[in-house]
GROMACS .gro file of C-alpha atoms in nm:
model
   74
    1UNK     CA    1  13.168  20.604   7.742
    2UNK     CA    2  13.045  20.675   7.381
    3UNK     CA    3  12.693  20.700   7.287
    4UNK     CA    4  12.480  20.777   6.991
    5UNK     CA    5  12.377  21.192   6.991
    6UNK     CA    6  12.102  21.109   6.739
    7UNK     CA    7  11.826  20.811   6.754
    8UNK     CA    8  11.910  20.546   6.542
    9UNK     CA    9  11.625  20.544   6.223
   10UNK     CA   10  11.423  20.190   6.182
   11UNK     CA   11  11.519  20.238   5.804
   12UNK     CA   12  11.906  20.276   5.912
   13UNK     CA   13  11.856  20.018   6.160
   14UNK     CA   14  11.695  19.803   5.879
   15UNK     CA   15  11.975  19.828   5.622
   16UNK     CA   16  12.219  19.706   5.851
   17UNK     CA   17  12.091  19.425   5.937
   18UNK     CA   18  11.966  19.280   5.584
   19UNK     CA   19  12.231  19.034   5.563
   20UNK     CA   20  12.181  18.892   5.897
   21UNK     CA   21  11.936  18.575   5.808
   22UNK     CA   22  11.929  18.246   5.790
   23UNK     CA   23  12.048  18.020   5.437
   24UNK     CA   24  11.884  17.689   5.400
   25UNK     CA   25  12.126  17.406   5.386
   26UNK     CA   26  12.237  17.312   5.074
   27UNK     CA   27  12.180  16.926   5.029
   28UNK     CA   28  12.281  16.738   4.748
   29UNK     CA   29  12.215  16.327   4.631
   30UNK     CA   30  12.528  16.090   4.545
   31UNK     CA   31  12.520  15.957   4.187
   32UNK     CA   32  12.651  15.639   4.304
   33UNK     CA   33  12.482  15.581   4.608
   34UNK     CA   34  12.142  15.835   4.571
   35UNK     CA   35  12.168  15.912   4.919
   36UNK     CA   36  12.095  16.255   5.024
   37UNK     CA   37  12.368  16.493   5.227
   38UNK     CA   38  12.500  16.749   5.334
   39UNK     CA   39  12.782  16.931   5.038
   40UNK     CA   40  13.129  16.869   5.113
   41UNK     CA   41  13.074  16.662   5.393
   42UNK     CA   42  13.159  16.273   5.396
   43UNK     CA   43  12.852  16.027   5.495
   44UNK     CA   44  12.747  15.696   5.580
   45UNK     CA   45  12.605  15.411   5.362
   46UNK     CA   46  12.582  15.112   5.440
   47UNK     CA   47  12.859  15.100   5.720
   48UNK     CA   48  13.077  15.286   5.466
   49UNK     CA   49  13.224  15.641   5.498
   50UNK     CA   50  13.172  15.814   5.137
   51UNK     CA   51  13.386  16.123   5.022
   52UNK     CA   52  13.273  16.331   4.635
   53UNK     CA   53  13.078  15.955   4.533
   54UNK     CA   54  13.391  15.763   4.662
   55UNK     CA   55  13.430  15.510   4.905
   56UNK     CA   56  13.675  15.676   5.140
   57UNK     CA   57  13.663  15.436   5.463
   58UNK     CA   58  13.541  15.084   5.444
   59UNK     CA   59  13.330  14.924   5.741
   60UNK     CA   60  13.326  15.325   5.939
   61UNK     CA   61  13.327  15.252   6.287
   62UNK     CA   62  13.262  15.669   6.466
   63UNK     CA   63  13.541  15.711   6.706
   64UNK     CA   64  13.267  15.874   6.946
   65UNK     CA   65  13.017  15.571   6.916
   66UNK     CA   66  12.789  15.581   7.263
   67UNK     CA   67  12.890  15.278   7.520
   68UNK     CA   68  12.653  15.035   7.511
   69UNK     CA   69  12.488  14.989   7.894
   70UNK     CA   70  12.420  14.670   7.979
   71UNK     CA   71  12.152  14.623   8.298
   72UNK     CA   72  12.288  14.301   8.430
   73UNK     CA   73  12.619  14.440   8.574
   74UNK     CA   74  12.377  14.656   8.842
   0.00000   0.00000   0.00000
């Protein structure tokens, strides 16, 4: 198997890795609404799914919404 002859240098080590960090999300607020999101991403308001300031789905209902328990049926 391969391996380095030489000792890798802190400064080459350094330079290669000077792209790997963390961005800060990039958030944005609706015109029409003045909620704050997430960029390209639809949201709620108000039971409604917005899309770029536009109602895209009226009374959103999430596909994945948690089953509600209900402690008489134990």
């Amino acid at each position: 198997m391969a391996h380095p002859k030489r000792r890798t240098s802190k400064t080459r080590r350094d330079k290669r890795r000077t792209h790997d960090k963390l961005h800060p999300k990039a958030i944005s607020i609706c015109t029409n609404t003045g909620e704050t999101h997430l960029r390209h991403k639809a949201y709620v308001v108000d039971g409604d799914l917005y899309l770029h300031g536009k109602v895209a789905i009226k009374n959103y209902a999430p596909v994945a919404a948690p089953a509600a328990t209900d402690s008489d049926e134990e």
